[in-house]
Amino acid sequence: MDFELTDEQVMLRDTVRDLLARAYDPETRLKVTDTELGWSREVWNQLAELGVLGLAFSEEDGGVGAGPVEVMVVLEEIGRRNAPEPVLDAVLVPGGLIAQAGTDAQKQRVLPELVAGTKLLAFAHSEPGTRWPAAELGTKAVAQGDGYVLTGVKNPVPHGDCADELVVSATLPDGGLGLFLVAADAAGVTRTPYRTFDERRGAQLEFDGAAGELLGGLADATAALDAVTAQAQASLCAESLGAMEESLRLTTEYLKTRKQFGVTLSKFQTLTQRAANMYVSLELARSMSYYATAALADGITDPVVGSRARLQVGRAARHIGQEAIQMHGGIGITTEYPVSHYVARLTAIARTLGSDLEHLRVLSDKIGDYGLVEF
């Protein structure tokens, strides 16, 4: 397999990198994340104009028709700049569910506006007191007339504070998983927004008889959810990779400039060895991130692949984050210095769609599926 990017992919990477570099220096980013929205509408519109929001969608759905590699390239750059725009939470995940399970009419109504950046979505799936992957949903759908009404609580809902429309998971009357389109301002929907420790936004959503439109008319949408979850796992790996790469760069630059006992910290062999170990972790994470993306490019959405990648990337993120803070000393945990924000984001990603322990559990449960190799 050729791991080199094509000329078009390099151009996409460089264009997104330049856009985000112009938009966000550390001071500007702090100002933007401190606003009520927490991200920039101007940057969002620029991403839409570049076609970034439409990369994962077919041309029939109003998108660009690009593949998983192009999405990975963009998510790496978002992680590298720690850009707060909700490309994954407001576009790729909920939009992917509509593309996977929606009817033609639902796709034509929602996806073109999503790709143009004029509509924001959110996926309301996680529920209080449950761990990933949720075995059973407490949110219930009840048939009423020609449609359904939903009752239950969803939290956390990433960027549910600013969504115009929601994709909500619920248990169908006859069992199975249903996905529903619900207007965020519909009667029976109560939204409680909050800020997360990585400077993003989320919301708790309560549904009390809220009207929902069944997505695609499917009896069970588990397959669609599994496919989009696999894409989200690879996207989180790619974003983590960009954040780790920048964390390592900031750390090595600091070692080259900070002086102790009259010499720069880079002259101390122990510190350079620890930086080298960070690089090893980064490259291991890069290999697993590419592995997850390559699997998607081959049409493989096996959750075991996602858990393998997330486990290694999560371990690398914890190692690089801890070492970055440690080698920066006190300045590393201050709000004014960017490395603390990268570590906060890496920590949040490590708790999204399963922690290291939960991914390890997924892998350990599959041990019995493998045969014994004898030599």
mmCIF file of C-alpha atoms in Angstrom:
data_model
loop_
_atom_site.group_PDB
_atom_site.id
_atom_site.type_symbol
_atom_site.label_atom_id
_atom_site.label_comp_id
_atom_site.label_asym_id
_atom_site.label_seq_id
_atom_site.Cartn_x
_atom_site.Cartn_y
_atom_site.Cartn_z
ATOM 1 C CA MET A 1 0.000 0.000 0.000
ATOM 2 C CA ASP A 2 1.245 3.486 -0.877
ATOM 3 C CA PHE A 3 1.242 5.675 2.243
ATOM 4 C CA GLU A 4 2.265 8.813 0.366
ATOM 5 C CA LEU A 5 -0.404 11.447 -0.178
ATOM 6 C CA THR A 6 -1.365 12.331 -3.730
ATOM 7 C CA ASP A 7 -0.761 15.833 -5.070
ATOM 8 C CA GLU A 8 -4.449 16.646 -4.551
ATOM 9 C CA GLN A 9 -4.365 15.419 -0.957
ATOM 10 C CA VAL A 10 -1.220 17.432 -0.242
ATOM 11 C CA MET A 11 -2.922 20.511 -1.684
ATOM 12 C CA LEU A 12 -5.968 19.893 0.528
ATOM 13 C CA ARG A 13 -3.754 19.497 3.590
ATOM 14 C CA ASP A 14 -1.756 22.639 2.891
ATOM 15 C CA THR A 15 -4.876 24.690 2.152
ATOM 16 C CA VAL A 16 -6.586 23.689 5.403
ATOM 17 C CA ARG A 17 -3.335 24.189 7.319
ATOM 18 C CA ASP A 18 -2.905 27.705 5.938
ATOM 19 C CA LEU A 19 -6.528 28.610 6.625
ATOM 20 C CA LEU A 20 -6.372 27.490 10.253
ATOM 21 C CA ALA A 21 -2.928 29.022 10.790
ATOM 22 C CA ARG A 22 -4.230 32.402 9.644
ATOM 23 C CA ALA A 23 -7.338 32.083 11.785
ATOM 24 C CA TYR A 24 -5.788 30.879 15.019
ATOM 25 C CA ASP A 25 -2.725 31.938 16.888
ATOM 26 C CA PRO A 26 -2.823 30.972 20.588
ATOM 27 C CA GLU A 27 -4.225 34.340 21.714
ATOM 28 C CA THR A 28 -6.918 34.506 19.026
ATOM 29 C CA ARG A 29 -7.968 30.941 19.734
ATOM 30 C CA LEU A 30 -8.457 31.725 23.426
ATOM 31 C CA LYS A 31 -10.675 34.673 22.538
ATOM 32 C CA VAL A 32 -12.780 32.563 20.176
ATOM 33 C CA THR A 33 -13.216 29.647 22.581
ATOM 34 C CA ASP A 34 -14.273 32.082 25.294
ATOM 35 C CA THR A 35 -17.248 33.313 23.261
ATOM 36 C CA GLU A 36 -20.728 31.914 23.820
ATOM 37 C CA LEU A 37 -20.545 29.784 20.669
ATOM 38 C CA GLY A 38 -16.974 28.648 21.298
ATOM 39 C CA TRP A 39 -15.922 28.596 17.637
ATOM 40 C CA SER A 40 -15.819 30.934 14.654
ATOM 41 C CA ARG A 41 -18.669 31.229 12.143
ATOM 42 C CA GLU A 42 -16.227 32.927 9.772
ATOM 43 C CA VAL A 43 -13.835 29.983 9.816
ATOM 44 C CA TRP A 44 -16.807 27.630 9.463
ATOM 45 C CA ASN A 45 -17.954 29.415 6.309
ATOM 46 C CA GLN A 46 -14.438 29.275 4.886
ATOM 47 C CA LEU A 47 -14.293 25.523 5.514
ATOM 48 C CA ALA A 48 -17.633 25.178 3.736
ATOM 49 C CA GLU A 49 -16.415 27.227 0.763
ATOM 50 C CA LEU A 50 -13.360 24.985 0.456
ATOM 51 C CA GLY A 51 -15.615 21.928 0.357
ATOM 52 C CA VAL A 52 -14.256 20.543 3.628
ATOM 53 C CA LEU A 53 -17.728 20.031 5.109
ATOM 54 C CA GLY A 54 -18.742 17.997 2.075
ATOM 55 C CA LEU A 55 -15.720 15.688 1.816
ATOM 56 C CA ALA A 56 -17.438 12.655 3.322
ATOM 57 C CA PHE A 57 -20.649 12.921 1.278
ATOM 58 C CA SER A 58 -21.346 11.769 -2.258
ATOM 59 C CA GLU A 59 -21.965 14.201 -5.067
ATOM 60 C CA GLU A 60 -25.584 12.995 -5.198
ATOM 61 C CA ASP A 61 -25.963 14.175 -1.588
ATOM 62 C CA GLY A 62 -24.417 17.567 -2.346
ATOM 63 C CA GLY A 63 -20.911 16.675 -1.231
ATOM 64 C CA VAL A 64 -17.501 16.280 -2.832
ATOM 65 C CA GLY A 65 -17.371 12.491 -2.910
ATOM 66 C CA ALA A 66 -13.890 12.210 -1.383
ATOM 67 C CA GLY A 67 -12.681 9.228 0.607
ATOM 68 C CA PRO A 68 -11.560 8.494 4.191
ATOM 69 C CA VAL A 69 -7.990 9.628 3.479
ATOM 70 C CA GLU A 70 -9.108 13.173 2.657
ATOM 71 C CA VAL A 71 -11.174 13.277 5.852
ATOM 72 C CA MET A 72 -8.150 12.054 7.826
ATOM 73 C CA VAL A 73 -5.973 14.772 6.300
ATOM 74 C CA VAL A 74 -8.422 17.485 7.395
ATOM 75 C CA LEU A 75 -8.895 16.078 10.909
ATOM 76 C CA GLU A 76 -5.126 15.946 11.408
ATOM 77 C CA GLU A 77 -4.885 19.639 10.594
ATOM 78 C CA ILE A 78 -7.784 20.456 12.921
ATOM 79 C CA GLY A 79 -5.936 18.579 15.667
ATOM 80 C CA ARG A 80 -2.633 20.264 14.829
ATOM 81 C CA ARG A 81 -4.146 23.728 15.284
ATOM 82 C CA ASN A 82 -6.583 22.561 17.993
ATOM 83 C CA ALA A 83 -9.304 24.334 16.018
ATOM 84 C CA PRO A 84 -12.643 24.328 17.888
ATOM 85 C CA GLU A 85 -14.920 24.090 14.836
ATOM 86 C CA PRO A 86 -17.230 21.038 15.260
ATOM 87 C CA VAL A 87 -16.510 19.298 11.951
ATOM 88 C CA LEU A 88 -16.811 15.841 13.511
ATOM 89 C CA ASP A 89 -19.674 16.473 15.948
ATOM 90 C CA ALA A 90 -21.886 18.685 13.771
ATOM 91 C CA VAL A 91 -21.192 17.274 10.301
ATOM 92 C CA LEU A 92 -19.387 13.960 9.935
ATOM 93 C CA VAL A 93 -21.226 11.911 12.568
ATOM 94 C CA PRO A 94 -24.854 13.106 12.297
ATOM 95 C CA GLY A 95 -24.533 13.777 8.575
ATOM 96 C CA GLY A 96 -22.996 10.344 8.097
ATOM 97 C CA LEU A 97 -25.985 8.733 9.804
ATOM 98 C CA ILE A 98 -28.373 10.542 7.482
ATOM 99 C CA ALA A 99 -26.278 9.541 4.458
ATOM 100 C CA GLN A 100 -26.216 5.924 5.636
ATOM 101 C CA ALA A 101 -29.814 5.480 6.780
ATOM 102 C CA GLY A 102 -31.897 8.376 5.477
ATOM 103 C CA THR A 103 -34.385 8.337 2.634
ATOM 104 C CA ASP A 104 -33.633 10.288 -0.527
ATOM 105 C CA ALA A 105 -36.065 12.981 0.614
ATOM 106 C CA GLN A 106 -34.370 13.290 4.019
ATOM 107 C CA LYS A 107 -30.931 13.484 2.432
ATOM 108 C CA GLN A 108 -32.030 16.155 -0.051
ATOM 109 C CA ARG A 109 -33.623 18.209 2.706
ATOM 110 C CA VAL A 110 -30.729 18.160 5.175
ATOM 111 C CA LEU A 111 -27.377 17.352 3.584
ATOM 112 C CA PRO A 112 -27.012 20.217 1.053
ATOM 113 C CA GLU A 113 -27.540 22.773 3.842
ATOM 114 C CA LEU A 114 -25.137 20.845 6.064
ATOM 115 C CA VAL A 115 -22.435 20.848 3.381
ATOM 116 C CA ALA A 116 -23.009 24.563 2.735
ATOM 117 C CA GLY A 117 -22.470 25.311 6.434
ATOM 118 C CA THR A 118 -25.938 26.818 6.929
ATOM 119 C CA LYS A 119 -27.317 23.972 9.058
ATOM 120 C CA LEU A 120 -25.782 22.434 12.167
ATOM 121 C CA LEU A 121 -26.586 18.947 13.396
ATOM 122 C CA ALA A 122 -25.791 17.017 16.561
ATOM 123 C CA PHE A 123 -26.025 13.327 17.392
ATOM 124 C CA ALA A 124 -27.835 12.644 20.677
ATOM 125 C CA HIS A 125 -26.913 9.094 21.640
ATOM 126 C CA SER A 126 -25.071 8.909 24.972
ATOM 127 C CA GLU A 127 -27.197 8.765 28.108
ATOM 128 C CA PRO A 128 -26.446 9.535 31.771
ATOM 129 C CA GLY A 129 -25.126 6.558 33.700
ATOM 130 C CA THR A 130 -24.183 4.502 30.645
ATOM 131 C CA ARG A 131 -20.766 3.574 29.314
ATOM 132 C CA TRP A 132 -19.648 2.996 25.765
ATOM 133 C CA PRO A 133 -20.919 0.997 23.977
ATOM 134 C CA ALA A 134 -24.433 1.414 25.374
ATOM 135 C CA ALA A 135 -26.121 -1.991 25.684
ATOM 136 C CA GLU A 136 -29.633 -0.584 25.964
ATOM 137 C CA LEU A 137 -31.085 2.880 25.485
ATOM 138 C CA GLY A 138 -33.370 4.491 28.035
ATOM 139 C CA THR A 139 -34.829 6.852 25.454
ATOM 140 C CA LYS A 140 -38.016 5.340 24.017
ATOM 141 C CA ALA A 141 -39.926 5.976 20.811
ATOM 142 C CA VAL A 142 -43.698 5.551 20.855
ATOM 143 C CA ALA A 143 -45.828 5.477 17.720
ATOM 144 C CA GLN A 144 -48.323 8.327 17.550
ATOM 145 C CA GLY A 145 -50.465 8.856 14.479
ATOM 146 C CA ASP A 146 -48.244 8.668 11.410
ATOM 147 C CA GLY A 147 -45.065 9.387 13.378
ATOM 148 C CA TYR A 148 -43.295 8.910 16.687
ATOM 149 C CA VAL A 149 -42.754 10.795 19.923
ATOM 150 C CA LEU A 150 -39.576 10.449 21.986
ATOM 151 C CA THR A 151 -39.106 10.422 25.741
ATOM 152 C CA GLY A 152 -35.760 10.279 27.521
ATOM 153 C CA VAL A 153 -32.561 12.135 28.407
ATOM 154 C CA LYS A 154 -29.366 12.419 26.360
ATOM 155 C CA ASN A 155 -26.092 13.627 27.844
ATOM 156 C CA PRO A 156 -23.439 14.431 26.815
ATOM 157 C CA VAL A 157 -24.451 15.697 23.380
ATOM 158 C CA PRO A 158 -21.328 17.269 21.814
ATOM 159 C CA HIS A 159 -22.223 20.682 20.379
ATOM 160 C CA GLY A 160 -25.871 20.072 21.085
ATOM 161 C CA ASP A 161 -26.003 23.653 22.324
ATOM 162 C CA CYS A 162 -25.891 25.138 18.801
ATOM 163 C CA ALA A 163 -27.520 22.434 16.680
ATOM 164 C CA ASP A 164 -30.460 23.355 14.461
ATOM 165 C CA GLU A 165 -31.581 19.760 14.122
ATOM 166 C CA LEU A 166 -30.826 16.576 16.030
ATOM 167 C CA VAL A 167 -30.276 12.948 15.121
ATOM 168 C CA VAL A 168 -31.594 11.089 18.166
ATOM 169 C CA SER A 169 -31.252 7.385 18.947
ATOM 170 C CA ALA A 170 -34.107 5.622 20.716
ATOM 171 C CA THR A 171 -35.507 2.157 21.299
ATOM 172 C CA LEU A 172 -38.300 1.333 18.859
ATOM 173 C CA PRO A 173 -41.680 0.052 20.119
ATOM 174 C CA ASP A 174 -40.925 -3.472 18.877
ATOM 175 C CA GLY A 175 -37.300 -3.352 19.967
ATOM 176 C CA GLY A 176 -34.209 -2.453 17.981
ATOM 177 C CA LEU A 177 -32.437 0.849 17.499
ATOM 178 C CA GLY A 178 -34.185 3.695 15.733
ATOM 179 C CA LEU A 179 -32.704 6.995 14.575
ATOM 180 C CA PHE A 180 -34.915 10.067 14.470
ATOM 181 C CA LEU A 181 -34.680 13.585 13.118
ATOM 182 C CA VAL A 182 -35.865 16.077 15.726
ATOM 183 C CA ALA A 183 -35.922 19.861 15.447
ATOM 184 C CA ALA A 184 -33.800 21.323 18.244
ATOM 185 C CA ASP A 185 -36.508 23.884 19.064
ATOM 186 C CA ALA A 186 -39.404 21.419 18.848
ATOM 187 C CA ALA A 187 -42.041 21.236 21.573
ATOM 188 C CA GLY A 188 -40.996 18.756 24.247
ATOM 189 C CA VAL A 189 -37.246 19.381 23.832
ATOM 190 C CA THR A 190 -35.374 20.994 26.729
ATOM 191 C CA ARG A 191 -31.763 21.943 26.072
ATOM 192 C CA THR A 192 -29.266 22.684 28.861
ATOM 193 C CA PRO A 193 -25.938 23.868 27.393
ATOM 194 C CA TYR A 194 -22.576 23.769 29.159
ATOM 195 C CA ARG A 195 -18.853 24.101 28.539
ATOM 196 C CA THR A 196 -16.475 21.165 28.626
ATOM 197 C CA PHE A 197 -12.994 21.214 30.135
ATOM 198 C CA ASP A 198 -11.393 21.095 26.677
ATOM 199 C CA GLU A 199 -13.148 24.396 25.794
ATOM 200 C CA ARG A 200 -15.772 22.760 23.605
ATOM 201 C CA ARG A 201 -19.525 22.945 24.116
ATOM 202 C CA GLY A 202 -22.120 20.331 24.920
ATOM 203 C CA ALA A 203 -25.671 20.031 26.121
ATOM 204 C CA GLN A 204 -28.054 17.837 28.034
ATOM 205 C CA LEU A 205 -31.205 17.216 26.034
ATOM 206 C CA GLU A 206 -34.465 16.105 27.607
ATOM 207 C CA PHE A 207 -37.245 14.774 25.408
ATOM 208 C CA ASP A 208 -40.776 14.761 26.748
ATOM 209 C CA GLY A 209 -43.059 13.605 23.983
ATOM 210 C CA ALA A 210 -41.007 15.366 21.297
ATOM 211 C CA ALA A 211 -42.033 14.594 17.732
ATOM 212 C CA GLY A 212 -39.437 12.660 15.752
ATOM 213 C CA GLU A 213 -39.170 11.633 12.108
ATOM 214 C CA LEU A 214 -37.882 8.077 11.735
ATOM 215 C CA LEU A 215 -34.685 8.135 9.711
ATOM 216 C CA GLY A 216 -35.030 6.014 6.598
ATOM 217 C CA GLY A 217 -37.972 4.022 7.890
ATOM 218 C CA LEU A 218 -35.575 1.299 9.038
ATOM 219 C CA ALA A 219 -36.694 -1.311 11.536
ATOM 220 C CA ASP A 220 -33.220 -1.249 13.069
ATOM 221 C CA ALA A 221 -30.401 1.211 12.375
ATOM 222 C CA THR A 222 -27.628 -0.625 14.225
ATOM 223 C CA ALA A 223 -25.650 -1.306 11.053
ATOM 224 C CA ALA A 224 -25.700 2.379 10.079
ATOM 225 C CA LEU A 225 -24.604 3.400 13.581
ATOM 226 C CA ASP A 226 -21.752 0.867 13.564
ATOM 227 C CA ALA A 227 -20.499 2.122 10.190
ATOM 228 C CA VAL A 228 -20.521 5.774 11.255
ATOM 229 C CA THR A 229 -18.948 4.906 14.612
ATOM 230 C CA ALA A 230 -16.057 3.260 12.763
ATOM 231 C CA GLN A 231 -15.590 6.459 10.755
ATOM 232 C CA ALA A 232 -15.726 8.545 13.935
ATOM 233 C CA GLN A 233 -13.112 6.350 15.652
ATOM 234 C CA ALA A 234 -10.712 6.854 12.734
ATOM 235 C CA SER A 235 -11.435 10.600 12.767
ATOM 236 C CA LEU A 236 -10.646 10.840 16.487
ATOM 237 C CA CYS A 237 -7.373 9.009 15.855
ATOM 238 C CA ALA A 238 -6.466 11.486 13.110
ATOM 239 C CA GLU A 239 -7.296 14.523 15.251
ATOM 240 C CA SER A 240 -5.268 13.064 18.123
ATOM 241 C CA LEU A 241 -2.342 12.522 15.771
ATOM 242 C CA GLY A 242 -2.287 16.189 14.773
ATOM 243 C CA ALA A 243 -2.521 17.308 18.402
ATOM 244 C CA MET A 244 0.276 14.950 19.493
ATOM 245 C CA GLU A 245 2.524 16.082 16.662
ATOM 246 C CA GLU A 246 2.133 19.717 17.678
ATOM 247 C CA SER A 247 2.595 18.876 21.374
ATOM 248 C CA LEU A 248 5.898 17.197 20.557
ATOM 249 C CA ARG A 249 6.974 20.141 18.387
ATOM 250 C CA LEU A 250 6.196 22.631 21.166
ATOM 251 C CA THR A 251 8.120 20.499 23.655
ATOM 252 C CA THR A 252 11.246 20.133 21.533
ATOM 253 C CA GLU A 253 11.234 23.868 20.738
ATOM 254 C CA TYR A 254 10.996 24.596 24.453
ATOM 255 C CA LEU A 255 13.933 22.280 25.204
ATOM 256 C CA LYS A 256 16.011 24.144 22.594
ATOM 257 C CA THR A 257 15.338 27.590 24.085
ATOM 258 C CA ARG A 258 14.836 27.181 27.855
ATOM 259 C CA LYS A 259 18.121 27.454 29.758
ATOM 260 C CA GLN A 260 19.105 25.821 33.025
ATOM 261 C CA PHE A 261 22.567 26.082 34.604
ATOM 262 C CA GLY A 262 23.669 28.211 31.672
ATOM 263 C CA VAL A 263 22.784 25.720 28.912
ATOM 264 C CA THR A 264 19.607 24.848 27.050
ATOM 265 C CA LEU A 265 17.549 21.915 28.293
ATOM 266 C CA SER A 266 18.292 20.097 25.039
ATOM 267 C CA LYS A 267 21.835 19.548 26.327
ATOM 268 C CA PHE A 268 20.553 17.258 29.088
ATOM 269 C CA GLN A 269 20.687 13.695 27.804
ATOM 270 C CA THR A 270 17.813 12.401 29.924
ATOM 271 C CA LEU A 271 15.422 15.014 28.527
ATOM 272 C CA THR A 272 16.428 14.329 24.924
ATOM 273 C CA GLN A 273 15.909 10.594 25.520
ATOM 274 C CA ARG A 274 12.433 11.294 26.878
ATOM 275 C CA ALA A 275 11.665 13.447 23.847
ATOM 276 C CA ALA A 276 12.841 10.597 21.625
ATOM 277 C CA ASN A 277 10.447 8.245 23.429
ATOM 278 C CA MET A 278 7.641 10.717 22.728
ATOM 279 C CA TYR A 279 8.551 10.511 19.050
ATOM 280 C CA VAL A 280 8.364 6.713 19.164
ATOM 281 C CA SER A 281 4.880 6.917 20.673
ATOM 282 C CA LEU A 282 3.852 9.419 18.003
ATOM 283 C CA GLU A 283 4.965 7.138 15.176
ATOM 284 C CA LEU A 284 3.224 4.119 16.699
ATOM 285 C CA ALA A 285 0.051 6.206 16.892
ATOM 286 C CA ARG A 286 0.534 7.351 13.299
ATOM 287 C CA SER A 287 0.756 3.743 12.108
ATOM 288 C CA MET A 288 -2.465 2.786 13.889
ATOM 289 C CA SER A 289 -4.283 5.882 12.710
ATOM 290 C CA TYR A 290 -3.320 5.053 9.120
ATOM 291 C CA TYR A 291 -4.400 1.464 9.731
ATOM 292 C CA ALA A 292 -7.893 2.587 10.780
ATOM 293 C CA THR A 293 -8.166 4.912 7.775
ATOM 294 C CA ALA A 294 -6.902 2.245 5.367
ATOM 295 C CA ALA A 295 -9.510 -0.185 6.688
ATOM 296 C CA LEU A 296 -12.265 2.347 5.981
ATOM 297 C CA ALA A 297 -10.865 2.933 2.498
ATOM 298 C CA ASP A 298 -11.208 -0.827 1.915
ATOM 299 C CA GLY A 299 -14.818 -0.763 3.120
ATOM 300 C CA ILE A 300 -14.050 -2.407 6.489
ATOM 301 C CA THR A 301 -16.043 -1.058 9.459
ATOM 302 C CA ASP A 302 -15.118 -3.766 11.958
ATOM 303 C CA PRO A 303 -15.294 -2.307 15.509
ATOM 304 C CA VAL A 304 -12.249 -4.395 16.443
ATOM 305 C CA VAL A 305 -10.161 -2.327 14.018
ATOM 306 C CA GLY A 306 -11.384 0.873 15.640
ATOM 307 C CA SER A 307 -10.621 -0.404 19.140
ATOM 308 C CA ARG A 308 -7.125 -1.525 18.139
ATOM 309 C CA ALA A 309 -6.360 1.929 16.764
ATOM 310 C CA ARG A 310 -7.997 3.841 19.614
ATOM 311 C CA LEU A 311 -6.185 1.809 22.277
ATOM 312 C CA GLN A 312 -2.728 2.489 20.833
ATOM 313 C CA VAL A 313 -3.495 6.119 19.995
ATOM 314 C CA GLY A 314 -4.942 6.653 23.481
ATOM 315 C CA ARG A 315 -1.856 5.243 25.169
ATOM 316 C CA ALA A 316 0.403 7.384 22.989
ATOM 317 C CA ALA A 317 -1.688 10.492 23.707
ATOM 318 C CA ARG A 318 -1.429 9.973 27.452
ATOM 319 C CA HIS A 319 2.346 9.438 27.257
ATOM 320 C CA ILE A 320 2.994 12.447 25.013
ATOM 321 C CA GLY A 321 0.614 14.689 26.956
ATOM 322 C CA GLN A 322 2.116 13.865 30.328
ATOM 323 C CA GLU A 323 5.670 14.272 29.099
ATOM 324 C CA ALA A 324 4.864 17.560 27.358
ATOM 325 C CA ILE A 325 3.490 19.018 30.587
ATOM 326 C CA GLN A 326 6.331 17.605 32.680
ATOM 327 C CA MET A 327 9.117 18.937 30.448
ATOM 328 C CA HIS A 328 7.528 22.365 30.194
ATOM 329 C CA GLY A 329 7.341 22.609 33.969
ATOM 330 C CA GLY A 330 4.929 25.077 35.559
ATOM 331 C CA ILE A 331 4.293 26.996 32.342
ATOM 332 C CA GLY A 332 2.917 23.829 30.764
ATOM 333 C CA ILE A 333 -0.326 23.943 32.742
ATOM 334 C CA THR A 334 -1.060 27.650 32.344
ATOM 335 C CA THR A 335 -3.972 28.863 30.240
ATOM 336 C CA GLU A 336 -1.717 31.233 28.321
ATOM 337 C CA TYR A 337 0.529 28.472 26.971
ATOM 338 C CA PRO A 338 -0.884 26.254 24.176
ATOM 339 C CA VAL A 339 0.450 22.868 25.299
ATOM 340 C CA SER A 340 -2.061 22.705 28.163
ATOM 341 C CA HIS A 341 -4.941 23.066 25.693
ATOM 342 C CA TYR A 342 -3.591 20.275 23.508
ATOM 343 C CA VAL A 343 -3.362 17.959 26.496
ATOM 344 C CA ALA A 344 -6.896 18.883 27.545
ATOM 345 C CA ARG A 345 -8.177 18.031 24.063
ATOM 346 C CA LEU A 346 -6.275 14.740 23.973
ATOM 347 C CA THR A 347 -7.726 13.863 27.371
ATOM 348 C CA ALA A 348 -11.260 14.609 26.151
ATOM 349 C CA ILE A 349 -10.781 12.500 23.017
ATOM 350 C CA ALA A 350 -9.574 9.646 25.222
ATOM 351 C CA ARG A 351 -13.036 9.664 26.878
ATOM 352 C CA THR A 352 -15.014 9.908 23.635
ATOM 353 C CA LEU A 353 -16.516 6.749 22.113
ATOM 354 C CA GLY A 354 -14.781 4.601 24.683
ATOM 355 C CA SER A 355 -11.767 4.921 26.963
ATOM 356 C CA ASP A 356 -8.619 2.796 26.729
ATOM 357 C CA LEU A 357 -10.107 0.340 29.236
ATOM 358 C CA GLU A 358 -13.331 -0.036 27.260
ATOM 359 C CA HIS A 359 -11.484 -0.589 23.993
ATOM 360 C CA LEU A 360 -9.273 -3.132 25.733
ATOM 361 C CA ARG A 361 -12.450 -4.890 26.885
ATOM 362 C CA VAL A 362 -13.731 -5.021 23.294
ATOM 363 C CA LEU A 363 -10.478 -6.615 22.173
ATOM 364 C CA SER A 364 -10.283 -9.083 25.067
ATOM 365 C CA ASP A 365 -13.845 -10.249 24.383
ATOM 366 C CA LYS A 366 -12.719 -11.264 20.889
ATOM 367 C CA ILE A 367 -9.783 -13.418 21.965
ATOM 368 C CA GLY A 368 -11.887 -16.565 21.727
ATOM 369 C CA ASP A 369 -12.596 -15.846 18.066
ATOM 370 C CA TYR A 370 -8.985 -16.472 17.086
ATOM 371 C CA GLY A 371 -7.560 -19.888 16.432
ATOM 372 C CA LEU A 372 -4.363 -21.311 17.846
ATOM 373 C CA VAL A 373 -1.311 -20.907 15.645
ATOM 374 C CA GLU A 374 1.123 -23.828 15.842
ATOM 375 C CA PHE A 375 4.627 -23.927 14.421
#
